[in-house]
XYZ file of C-alpha atoms in Angstrom:
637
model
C -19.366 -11.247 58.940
C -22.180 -8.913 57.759
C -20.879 -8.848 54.052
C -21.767 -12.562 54.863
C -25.031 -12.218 56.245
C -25.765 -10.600 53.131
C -24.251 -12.541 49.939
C -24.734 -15.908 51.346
C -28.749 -15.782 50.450
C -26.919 -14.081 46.826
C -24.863 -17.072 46.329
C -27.020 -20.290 46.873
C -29.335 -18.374 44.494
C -26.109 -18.046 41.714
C -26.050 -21.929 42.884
C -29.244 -23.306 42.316
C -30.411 -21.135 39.756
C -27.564 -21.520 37.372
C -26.257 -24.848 38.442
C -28.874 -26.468 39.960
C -29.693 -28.626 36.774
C -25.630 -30.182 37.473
C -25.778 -30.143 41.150
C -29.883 -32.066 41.358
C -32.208 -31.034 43.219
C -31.529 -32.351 46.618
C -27.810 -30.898 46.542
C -29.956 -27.614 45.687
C -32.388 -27.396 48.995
C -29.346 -28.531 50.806
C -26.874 -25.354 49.628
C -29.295 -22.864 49.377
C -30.915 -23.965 53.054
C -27.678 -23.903 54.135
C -26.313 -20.837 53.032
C -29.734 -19.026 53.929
C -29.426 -20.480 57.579
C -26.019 -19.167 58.057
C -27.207 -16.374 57.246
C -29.678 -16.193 59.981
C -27.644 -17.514 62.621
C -25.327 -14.649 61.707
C -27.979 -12.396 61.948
C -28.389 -13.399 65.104
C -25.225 -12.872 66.552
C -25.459 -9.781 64.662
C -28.957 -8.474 67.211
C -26.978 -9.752 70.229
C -24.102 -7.356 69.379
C -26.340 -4.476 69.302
C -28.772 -5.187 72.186
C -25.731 -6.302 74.516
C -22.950 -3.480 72.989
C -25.109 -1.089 71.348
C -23.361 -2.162 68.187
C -23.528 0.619 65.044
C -21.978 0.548 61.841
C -22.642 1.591 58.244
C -20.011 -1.015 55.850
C -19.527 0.706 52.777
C -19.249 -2.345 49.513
C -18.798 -0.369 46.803
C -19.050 3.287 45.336
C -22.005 3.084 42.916
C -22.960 6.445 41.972
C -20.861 9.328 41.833
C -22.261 12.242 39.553
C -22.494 16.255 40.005
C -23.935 16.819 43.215
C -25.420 12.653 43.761
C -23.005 10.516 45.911
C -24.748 6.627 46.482
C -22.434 3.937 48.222
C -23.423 0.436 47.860
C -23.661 0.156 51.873
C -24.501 -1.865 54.527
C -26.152 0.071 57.524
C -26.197 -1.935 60.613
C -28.327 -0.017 63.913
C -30.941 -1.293 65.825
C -33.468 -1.114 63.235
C -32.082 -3.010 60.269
C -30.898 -5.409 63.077
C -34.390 -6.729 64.008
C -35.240 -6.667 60.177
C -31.908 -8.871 59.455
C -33.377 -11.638 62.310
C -36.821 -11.618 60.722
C -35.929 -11.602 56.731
C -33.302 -14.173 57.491
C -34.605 -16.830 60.446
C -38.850 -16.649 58.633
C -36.515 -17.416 55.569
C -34.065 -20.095 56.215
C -37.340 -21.926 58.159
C -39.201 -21.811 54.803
C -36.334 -22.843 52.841
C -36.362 -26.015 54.942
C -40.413 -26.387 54.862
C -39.993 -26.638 50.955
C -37.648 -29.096 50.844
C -41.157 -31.010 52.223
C -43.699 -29.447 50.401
C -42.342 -29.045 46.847
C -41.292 -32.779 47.068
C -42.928 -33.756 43.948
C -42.157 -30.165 41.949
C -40.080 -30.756 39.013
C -38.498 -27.141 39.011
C -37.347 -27.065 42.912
C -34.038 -25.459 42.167
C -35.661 -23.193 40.104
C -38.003 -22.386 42.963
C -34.971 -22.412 45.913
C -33.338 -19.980 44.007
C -36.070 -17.862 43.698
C -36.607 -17.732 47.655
C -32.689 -16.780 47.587
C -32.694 -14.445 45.644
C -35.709 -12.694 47.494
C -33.553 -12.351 50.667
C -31.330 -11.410 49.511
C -32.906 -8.268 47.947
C -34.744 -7.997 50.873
C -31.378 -7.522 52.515
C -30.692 -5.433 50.773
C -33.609 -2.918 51.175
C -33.266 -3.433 54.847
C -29.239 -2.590 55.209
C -29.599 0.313 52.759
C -28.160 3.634 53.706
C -29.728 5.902 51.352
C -33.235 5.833 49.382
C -31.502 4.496 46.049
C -30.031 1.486 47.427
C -33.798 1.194 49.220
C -35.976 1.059 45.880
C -33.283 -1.056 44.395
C -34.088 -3.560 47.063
C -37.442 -2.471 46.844
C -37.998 -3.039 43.214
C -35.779 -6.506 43.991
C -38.325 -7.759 45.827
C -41.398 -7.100 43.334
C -39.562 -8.730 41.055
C -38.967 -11.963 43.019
C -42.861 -11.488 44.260
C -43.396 -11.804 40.710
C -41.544 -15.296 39.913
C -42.726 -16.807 42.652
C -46.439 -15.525 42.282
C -46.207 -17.403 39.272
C -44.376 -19.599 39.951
C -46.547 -22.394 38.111
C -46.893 -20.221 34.945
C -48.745 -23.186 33.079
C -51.531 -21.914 35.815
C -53.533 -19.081 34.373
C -54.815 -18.202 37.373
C -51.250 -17.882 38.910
C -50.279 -15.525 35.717
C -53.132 -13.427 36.354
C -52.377 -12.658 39.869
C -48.570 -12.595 39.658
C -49.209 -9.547 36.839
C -51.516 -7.849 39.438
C -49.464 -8.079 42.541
C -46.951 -6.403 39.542
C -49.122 -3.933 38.783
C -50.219 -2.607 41.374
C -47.075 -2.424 43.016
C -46.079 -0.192 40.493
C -49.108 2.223 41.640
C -47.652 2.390 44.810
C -43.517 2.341 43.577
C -44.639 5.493 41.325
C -45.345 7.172 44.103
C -42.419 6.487 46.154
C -39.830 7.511 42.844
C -41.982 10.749 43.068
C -40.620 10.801 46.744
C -37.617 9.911 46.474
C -37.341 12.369 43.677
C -38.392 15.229 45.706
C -36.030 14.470 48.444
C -32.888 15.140 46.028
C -34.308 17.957 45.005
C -35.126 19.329 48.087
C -31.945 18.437 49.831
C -29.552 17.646 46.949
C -28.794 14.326 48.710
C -30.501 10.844 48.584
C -28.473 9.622 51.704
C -30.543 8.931 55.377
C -28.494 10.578 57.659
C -27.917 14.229 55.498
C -31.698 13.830 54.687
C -32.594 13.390 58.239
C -30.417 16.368 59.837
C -32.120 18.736 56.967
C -35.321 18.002 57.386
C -35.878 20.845 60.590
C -34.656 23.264 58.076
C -37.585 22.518 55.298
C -40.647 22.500 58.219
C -42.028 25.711 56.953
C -41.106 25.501 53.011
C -44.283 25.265 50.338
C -44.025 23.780 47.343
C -46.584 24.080 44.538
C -47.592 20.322 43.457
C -50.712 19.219 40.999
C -51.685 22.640 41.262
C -51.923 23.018 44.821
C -49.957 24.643 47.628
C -48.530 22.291 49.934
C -46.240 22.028 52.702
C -43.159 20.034 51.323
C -42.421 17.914 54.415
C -46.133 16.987 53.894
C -45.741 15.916 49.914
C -42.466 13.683 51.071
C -44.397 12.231 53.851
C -47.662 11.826 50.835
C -45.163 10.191 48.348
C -43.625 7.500 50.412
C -46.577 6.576 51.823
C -48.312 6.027 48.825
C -45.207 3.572 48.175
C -45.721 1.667 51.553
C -49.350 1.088 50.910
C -48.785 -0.874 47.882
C -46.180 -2.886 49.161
C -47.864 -3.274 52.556
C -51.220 -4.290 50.813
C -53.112 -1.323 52.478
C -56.528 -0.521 51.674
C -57.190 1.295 47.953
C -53.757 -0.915 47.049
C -54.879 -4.017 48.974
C -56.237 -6.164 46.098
C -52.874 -8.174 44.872
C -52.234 -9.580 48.485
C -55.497 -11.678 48.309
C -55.215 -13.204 44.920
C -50.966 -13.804 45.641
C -52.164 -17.300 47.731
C -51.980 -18.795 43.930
C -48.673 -19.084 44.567
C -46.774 -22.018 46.396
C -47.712 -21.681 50.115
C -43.598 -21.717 51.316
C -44.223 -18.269 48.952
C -46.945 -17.255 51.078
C -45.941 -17.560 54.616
C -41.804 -15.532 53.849
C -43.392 -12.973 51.138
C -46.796 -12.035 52.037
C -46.866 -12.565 55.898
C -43.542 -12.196 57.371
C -40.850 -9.986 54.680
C -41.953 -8.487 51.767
C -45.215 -6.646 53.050
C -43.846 -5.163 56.237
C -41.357 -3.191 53.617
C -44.270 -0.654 53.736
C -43.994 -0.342 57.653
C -40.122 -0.793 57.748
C -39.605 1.980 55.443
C -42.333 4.791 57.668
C -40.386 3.463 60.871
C -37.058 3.632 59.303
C -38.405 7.663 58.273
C -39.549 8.561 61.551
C -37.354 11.771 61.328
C -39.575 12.885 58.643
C -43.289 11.664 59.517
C -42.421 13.729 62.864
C -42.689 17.166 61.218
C -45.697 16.325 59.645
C -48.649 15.506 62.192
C -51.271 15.953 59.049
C -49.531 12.399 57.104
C -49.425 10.683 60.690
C -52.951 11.045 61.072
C -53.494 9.750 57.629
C -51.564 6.888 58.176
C -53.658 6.368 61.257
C -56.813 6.340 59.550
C -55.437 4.195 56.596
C -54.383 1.768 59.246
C -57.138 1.461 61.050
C -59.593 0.981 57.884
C -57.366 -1.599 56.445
C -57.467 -3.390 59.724
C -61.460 -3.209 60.009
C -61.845 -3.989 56.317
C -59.696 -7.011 56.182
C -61.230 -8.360 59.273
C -64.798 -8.370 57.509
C -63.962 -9.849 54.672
C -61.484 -13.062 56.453
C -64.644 -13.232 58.336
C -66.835 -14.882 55.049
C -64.496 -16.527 53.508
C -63.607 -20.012 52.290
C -60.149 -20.369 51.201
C -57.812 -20.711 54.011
C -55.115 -19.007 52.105
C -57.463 -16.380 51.878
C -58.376 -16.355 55.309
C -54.660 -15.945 56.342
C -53.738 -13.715 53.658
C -56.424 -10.739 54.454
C -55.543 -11.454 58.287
C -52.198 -10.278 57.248
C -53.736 -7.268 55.664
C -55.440 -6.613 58.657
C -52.208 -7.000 60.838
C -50.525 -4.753 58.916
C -52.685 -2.238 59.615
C -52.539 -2.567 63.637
C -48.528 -1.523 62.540
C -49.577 1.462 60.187
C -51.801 2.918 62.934
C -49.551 2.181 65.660
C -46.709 4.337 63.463
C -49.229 6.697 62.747
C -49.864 7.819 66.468
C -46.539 7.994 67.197
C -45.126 4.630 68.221
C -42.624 3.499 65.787
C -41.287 0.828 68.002
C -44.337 -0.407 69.083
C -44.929 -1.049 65.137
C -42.054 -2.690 64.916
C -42.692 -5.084 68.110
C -45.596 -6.108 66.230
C -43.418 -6.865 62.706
C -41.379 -9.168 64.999
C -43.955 -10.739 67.250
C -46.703 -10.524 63.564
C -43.155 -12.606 61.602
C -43.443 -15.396 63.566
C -47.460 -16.541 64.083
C -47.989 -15.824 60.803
C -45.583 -18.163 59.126
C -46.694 -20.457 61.364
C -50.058 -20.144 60.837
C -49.531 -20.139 56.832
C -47.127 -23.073 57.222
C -49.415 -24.772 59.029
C -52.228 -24.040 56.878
C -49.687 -25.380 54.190
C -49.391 -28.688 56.388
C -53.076 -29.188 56.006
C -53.686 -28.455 51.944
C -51.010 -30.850 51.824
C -52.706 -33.410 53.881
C -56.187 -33.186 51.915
C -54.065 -33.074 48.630
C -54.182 -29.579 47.395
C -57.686 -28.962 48.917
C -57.753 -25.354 50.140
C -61.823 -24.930 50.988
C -61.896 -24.707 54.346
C -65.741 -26.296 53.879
C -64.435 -29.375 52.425
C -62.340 -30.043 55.650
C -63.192 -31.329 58.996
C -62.673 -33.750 61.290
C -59.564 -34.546 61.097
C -57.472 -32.941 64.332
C -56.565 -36.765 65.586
C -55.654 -37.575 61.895
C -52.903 -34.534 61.995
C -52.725 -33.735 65.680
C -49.080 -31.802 64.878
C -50.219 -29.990 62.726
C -53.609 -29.212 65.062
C -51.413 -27.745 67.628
C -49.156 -25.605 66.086
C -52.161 -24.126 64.498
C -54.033 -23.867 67.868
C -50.479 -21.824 68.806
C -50.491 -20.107 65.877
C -54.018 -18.576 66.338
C -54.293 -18.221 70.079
C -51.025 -15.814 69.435
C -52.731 -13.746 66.535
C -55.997 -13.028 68.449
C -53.331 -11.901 71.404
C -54.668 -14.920 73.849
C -53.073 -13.690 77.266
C -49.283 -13.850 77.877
C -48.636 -15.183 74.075
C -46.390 -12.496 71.770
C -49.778 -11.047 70.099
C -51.193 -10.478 73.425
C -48.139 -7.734 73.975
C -47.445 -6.572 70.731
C -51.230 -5.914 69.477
C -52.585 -4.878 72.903
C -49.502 -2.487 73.253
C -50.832 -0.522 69.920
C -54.183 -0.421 70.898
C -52.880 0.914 74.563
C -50.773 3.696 72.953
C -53.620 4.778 70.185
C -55.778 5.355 73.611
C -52.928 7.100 75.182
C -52.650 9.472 71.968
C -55.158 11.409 73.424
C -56.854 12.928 70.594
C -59.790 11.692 68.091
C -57.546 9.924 65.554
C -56.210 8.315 68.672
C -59.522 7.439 70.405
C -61.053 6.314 66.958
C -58.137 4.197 66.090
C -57.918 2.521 69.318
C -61.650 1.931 69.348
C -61.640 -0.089 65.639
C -58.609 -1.941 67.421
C -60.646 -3.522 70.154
C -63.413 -4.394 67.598
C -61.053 -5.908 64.675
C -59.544 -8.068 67.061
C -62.920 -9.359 68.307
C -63.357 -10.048 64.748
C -59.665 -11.396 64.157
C -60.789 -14.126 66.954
C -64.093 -14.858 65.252
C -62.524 -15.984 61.648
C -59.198 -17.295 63.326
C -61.365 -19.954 65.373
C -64.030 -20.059 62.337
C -61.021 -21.352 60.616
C -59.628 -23.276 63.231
C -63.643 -25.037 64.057
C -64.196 -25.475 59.898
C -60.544 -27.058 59.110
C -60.338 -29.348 61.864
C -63.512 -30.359 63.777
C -66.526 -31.256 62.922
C -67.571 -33.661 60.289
C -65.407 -34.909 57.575
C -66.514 -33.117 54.548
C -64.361 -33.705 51.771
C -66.342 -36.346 49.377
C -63.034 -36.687 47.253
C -60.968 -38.391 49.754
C -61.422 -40.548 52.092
C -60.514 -39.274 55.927
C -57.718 -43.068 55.898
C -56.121 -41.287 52.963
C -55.208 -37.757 54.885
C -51.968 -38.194 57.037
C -49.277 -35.830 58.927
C -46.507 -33.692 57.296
C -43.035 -34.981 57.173
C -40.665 -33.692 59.675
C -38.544 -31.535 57.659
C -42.134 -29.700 57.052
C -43.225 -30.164 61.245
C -39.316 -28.572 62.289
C -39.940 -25.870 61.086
C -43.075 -24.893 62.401
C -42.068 -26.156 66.066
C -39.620 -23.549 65.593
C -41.737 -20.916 64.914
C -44.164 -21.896 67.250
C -41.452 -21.147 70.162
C -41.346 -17.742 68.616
C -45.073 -17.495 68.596
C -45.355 -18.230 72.333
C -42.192 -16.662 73.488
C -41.180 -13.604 71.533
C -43.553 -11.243 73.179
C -42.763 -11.852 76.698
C -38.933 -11.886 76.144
C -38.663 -8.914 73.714
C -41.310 -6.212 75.312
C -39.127 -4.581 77.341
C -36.673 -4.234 74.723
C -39.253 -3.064 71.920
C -41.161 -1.068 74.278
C -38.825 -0.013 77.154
C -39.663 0.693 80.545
C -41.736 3.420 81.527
C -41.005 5.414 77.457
C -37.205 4.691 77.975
C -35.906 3.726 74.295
C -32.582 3.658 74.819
C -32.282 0.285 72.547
C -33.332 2.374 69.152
C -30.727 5.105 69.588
C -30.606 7.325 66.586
C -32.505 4.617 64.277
C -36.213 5.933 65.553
C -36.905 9.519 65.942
C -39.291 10.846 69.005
C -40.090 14.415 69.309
C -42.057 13.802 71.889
C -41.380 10.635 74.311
C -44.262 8.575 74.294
C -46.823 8.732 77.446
C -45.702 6.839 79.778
C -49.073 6.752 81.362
C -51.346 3.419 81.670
C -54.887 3.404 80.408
C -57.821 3.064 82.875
C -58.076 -1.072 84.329
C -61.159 -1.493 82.462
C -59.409 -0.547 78.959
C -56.807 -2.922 79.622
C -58.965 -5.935 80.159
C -61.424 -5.368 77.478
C -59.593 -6.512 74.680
C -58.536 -9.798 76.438
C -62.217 -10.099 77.624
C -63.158 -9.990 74.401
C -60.844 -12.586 72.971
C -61.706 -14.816 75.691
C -65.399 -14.558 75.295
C -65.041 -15.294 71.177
C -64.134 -19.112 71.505
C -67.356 -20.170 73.076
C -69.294 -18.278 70.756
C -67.361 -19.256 67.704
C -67.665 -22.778 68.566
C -71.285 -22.453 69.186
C -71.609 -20.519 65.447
C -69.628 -23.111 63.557
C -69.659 -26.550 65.471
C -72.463 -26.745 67.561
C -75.024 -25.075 65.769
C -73.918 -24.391 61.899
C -77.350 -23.277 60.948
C -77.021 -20.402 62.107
C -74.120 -18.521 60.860
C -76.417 -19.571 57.379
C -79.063 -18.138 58.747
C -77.631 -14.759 59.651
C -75.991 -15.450 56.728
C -79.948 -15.489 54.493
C -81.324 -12.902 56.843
C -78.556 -10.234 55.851
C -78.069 -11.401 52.085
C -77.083 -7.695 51.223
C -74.659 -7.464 53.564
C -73.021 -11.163 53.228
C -72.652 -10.616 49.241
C -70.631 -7.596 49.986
C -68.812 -9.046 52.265
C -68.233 -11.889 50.571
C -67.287 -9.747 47.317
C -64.523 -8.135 48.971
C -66.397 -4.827 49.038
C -66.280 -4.846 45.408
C -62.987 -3.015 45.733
C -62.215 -5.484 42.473
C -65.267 -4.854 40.588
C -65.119 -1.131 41.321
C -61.488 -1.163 39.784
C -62.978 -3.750 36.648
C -65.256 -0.198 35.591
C -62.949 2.986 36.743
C -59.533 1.763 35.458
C -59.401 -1.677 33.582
C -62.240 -1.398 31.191
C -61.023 2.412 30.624
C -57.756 1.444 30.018
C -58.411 -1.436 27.958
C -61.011 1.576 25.727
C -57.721 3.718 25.709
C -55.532 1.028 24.385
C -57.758 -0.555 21.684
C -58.430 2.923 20.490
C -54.380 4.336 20.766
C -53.843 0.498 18.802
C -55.915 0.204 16.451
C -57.089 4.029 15.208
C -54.184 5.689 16.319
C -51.207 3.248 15.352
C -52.626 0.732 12.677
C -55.050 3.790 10.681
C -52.547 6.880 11.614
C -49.008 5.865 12.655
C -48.442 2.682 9.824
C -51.131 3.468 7.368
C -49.929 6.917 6.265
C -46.335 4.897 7.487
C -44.691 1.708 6.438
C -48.289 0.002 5.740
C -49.559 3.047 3.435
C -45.682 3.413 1.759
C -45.654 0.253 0.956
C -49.221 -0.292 -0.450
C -48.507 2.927 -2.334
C -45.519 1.241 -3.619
C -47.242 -1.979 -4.405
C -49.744 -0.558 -5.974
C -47.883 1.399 -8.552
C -45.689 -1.536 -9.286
C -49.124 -3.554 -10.193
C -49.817 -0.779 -12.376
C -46.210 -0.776 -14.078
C -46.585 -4.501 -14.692
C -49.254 -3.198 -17.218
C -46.735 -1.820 -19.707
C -44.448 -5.007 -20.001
C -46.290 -6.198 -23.014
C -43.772 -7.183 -25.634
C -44.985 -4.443 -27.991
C -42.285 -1.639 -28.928
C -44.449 0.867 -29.113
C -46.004 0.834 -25.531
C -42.337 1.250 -24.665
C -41.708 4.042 -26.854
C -44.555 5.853 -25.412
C -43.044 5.103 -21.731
C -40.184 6.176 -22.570
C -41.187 9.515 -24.292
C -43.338 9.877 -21.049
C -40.200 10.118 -18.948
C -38.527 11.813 -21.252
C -41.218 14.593 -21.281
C -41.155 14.776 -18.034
C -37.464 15.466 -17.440
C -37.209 17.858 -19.829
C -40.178 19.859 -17.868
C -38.308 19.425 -14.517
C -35.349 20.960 -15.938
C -36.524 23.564 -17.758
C -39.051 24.429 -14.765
C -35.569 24.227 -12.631
């Protein structure tokens, strides 16, 4: 049954991708939903096992590696952990697999693109069941790759191109980093495998290593390494930019890669290492502050802008932070109570957002909307869900997840702690500012778009509304049900077992009253005021908007994170590679090479044409030229 949960996703992609041009497209989204929602159900079944029998086992597939002193199994590691990740990869992915049978209707490559999605869960299966750090970067690397196709998916778009070759490359910032881990690890411990790794790592607490030139703790550099390799696939700030300009792809793409799967890999993989980050309270506190300024910066920029891809797509950047900095002070689970609870609003909120583009016919300027909530009043709802859940409205699965982090950053008890909790409370007054900006902008109001009429914009099908009903229940529900099972009563996590590491239990303390009602005052307080900024009086957010000019351009401009990268590393680079091209391999390498050869060569044939005259004597004197100058060679010899 878990071999299953895992090849099925494999299979429909063999199916539609190789077959799929026999089989039609309907007969396509059919096998590969399917298969993919099997999968889930399975999955399922698979989480009830463990919560109900505390259900453990590592299935070994296949020997894949066997050399010297490096033993990798092709495995298939089933604990509490990979559990929750199994229910998330598979049910956020079977969902959008239905929602594009809807919204790439009129797509002319749809088993090209069903196959892709596939193929995506399945290697996000397989970074998720792994056993060892090989079989992790294989499904790591799986899942750029897939990121990749389905970034550009419409590669006759050159703005899909462009951003499907940065998400690319600067994932491979952040997958450098994590080889360089994963490298130290084996030869540190002589084993790539979790469980060895993890009962060795006591031993190594004290050991230095010499790195770059500097002296370093080596549980430190490991921690370093594979963090570096979670912030570019988690879209953390430095290694943030790709996540932003990935909306070019379809929006199914959006709401399983770059809200609910692929960019919690970052988080997964720091929970799943807990043994490790435990030794080393210096990397925790890093990933703390990285957390926490991703979470801040992502909130000002959704805050200014127009796209509601966008909008959505640095919300998730922001989100992912509340996890980092939850990890960071300790609470693994609690980071992964958010990955669940964060899965399910945020596919709904991108499906939903996907509902609406296709409504107003591919428009995605959230300024060119308006007015139209009776028009799609499914849609409306399941949005309204969607965001009263991410801004943790009381009692909905944000509320428990998100206030939990902020709750245990207080708890901490130190300044990382205080600080982190602190930029909580504030990003999520911001998170409910551009949530119901978006919300106010999109669908009330006046109509704004001057290139179709309000008669022409009409409801999603229901094989796009199912799905999002669906996730809606999770959005509402899946906080509530699951806290005591994330979070346990009173610091009792008996449900992670072995798969989450505590050396210390966490406090099991409760903040003062007034810090637990702030946030949710806060939250409350932001839907007046943001429908006062952008329906009742829209003037003004322009006028705050004139007054701080300075401040709005920068916001607007991302920080210039991208322009700042255009002058250190892209215009450098490109320097570098015109001058290694052009001076270095066209003057050096081929012109003293095969170019200058064979213009040597050419040349001294033009010259040798010269002496095929027809008169005898010019070849007499060529041949007593040659002549001459054999005898000299051999008497020189």
């Amino acid at each position: 049954m878990e071999i299953s949960i895992l090849f099925l996703p494999l299979i429909a992609s063999i199916i539609s991708g190789f077959f799929g041009r026999y089989i039609g497209d309907r007969n396509s989204e059919i096998v590969t939903s399917l298969l993919v929602s099997i999968s889930a159900l399975l999955s399922i079944y698979v989480l009830y096992q463990v919560i109900t029998n505390q259900y453990e086992e590592n299935i070994v597939i296949a020997t894949w590696i066997n050399s010297g002193s490096l033993n990798v199994n092709w495995s298939m590691l089933i604990d509490p952990l990979s559990a929750i990740m199994l229910v998330v990869v598979t049910s956020v992915s079977s969902l959008v697999h239905i929602y594009s049978i809807g919204y790439m209707s009129h797509d002319p490559h749809k088993p090209r693109f069903m196959a892709y999605l596939s193929l995506f869960t399945f290697a996000m299966l397989m970074l998720v069941t792994s056993d060892n750090f090989i079989q992790l970067f294989f499904g790591w690397e799986g899942v750029g790759l897939c990121s990749y196709f389905l970034i550009g998916f419409w590669f006759k778009k050159e703005s899909a191109n462009a951003a499907a070759i940065k998400a690319f490359v600067v994932n491979r910032v952040g997958d450098f980093g994590f080889a360089l881990g994963i490298f130290l690890i084996f030869y540190i411990f002589g084993t790539v495998n979790y469980s060895e790794v993890f009962q060795q790592i006591p031993t190594i607490t004290d050991k230095n290593l010499t790195f770059l030139g500097f002296e370093t703790k080596a549980i430190d550099l490991i921690c370093l390494l594979l963090f570096i390799g979670a912030m570019g696939k988690s879209a953390q700030i430095l290694l943030h930019t790709w996540l932003p300009d990935a909306m070019e792809g379809p929006t199914p793409v959006s709401a399983l890669i770059h809200a609910a799967t692929m960019v919690t890999a970052g988080v997964f993989l720091v929970v799943r290492c807990s043994p490790i980050y435990e030794y080393s309270p210096l990397i925790l506190n890093l990933v703390t502050i990285v957390g926490m300024s991703t979470a801040f910066f992502a909130a000002t920029v959704a805050l200014v802008q127009t796209d509601i891809k966008k909008i959505i797509a640095y919300s998730t950047c922001s989100q992912l932070g509340y996890m980092f900095f939850a990890a960071g002070v300790g609470a693994y689970n609690v980071a992964m109570f958010h990955l669940f609870t964060h899965a399910f609003f945020k596919a709904l909120l991108f499906l939903g957002s996907g509902s609406v583009i296709h409504a107003f016919k591919d428009e995605q300027n959230i300024n060119n909307m308006g007015g139209v909530w009776k028009k799609i009043p499914y849609t409306y709802a399941l949005m309204i869900i969607g965001t009263l859940a991410l801004t943790g409205f009381p009692f909905l699965s944000g509320f428990y997840s998100k206030d939990a982090i902020i709750e245990f950053a207080y708890l901490k008890g130190n300044t990382t702690g205080y600080y982190a909790a602190g930029i909580g409370i504030f990003t999520a007054f911001l998170t409910s500012i551009y949530s119901w900006r978006l919300i106010f902008k999109t669908f009330h109001g006046e109509y704004n778009n001057k290139d179709i009429k309000i008669e022409e914009t009409h409801e999603s099908p229901m094989v796009m509304l199912i799905p999002l009903f669906i996730l809606s229940i999770g959005a509402v529900f899946a906080g509530f049900l699951f806290k005591d099972l994330f979070i346990g009563h009173g610091g009792d996590n008996y449900f992670w077992a072995e798969s989450i590491k505590f050396l210390e239990p966490l406090s099991t303390e409760h903040p003062p009253t007034w810090f637990l009602f702030l946030t949710p005052c806060l939250v409350l307080l932001s839907i007046p005021l943001a429908y006062y900024l952008f329906v009742k009086n829209k003037e003004l957010p322009n006028s705050i908007a004139s007054i701080n000019k300075p401040l709005y351009k920068f916001l607007l401009n991302k920080w210039y994170f991208d322009e700042l990268y255009e002058v250190i590393f892209i215009r450098s680079s490109k320097k570098i590679g015109l001058f290694l091209w052009k001076f270095c391999d066209g003057t050096i390498i081929d012109g003293f090479g095969p170019d200058g050869i064979s213009s040597f060569i050419k040349k001294c044939s033009i010259k040798a044409t010269k002496f095929q005259s027809g008169f005898i004597y010019q070849y007499a004197f060529v041949m007593l030229l040659g002549f001459s100058a054999l005898l000299t060679f051999l008497i020189v010899k």
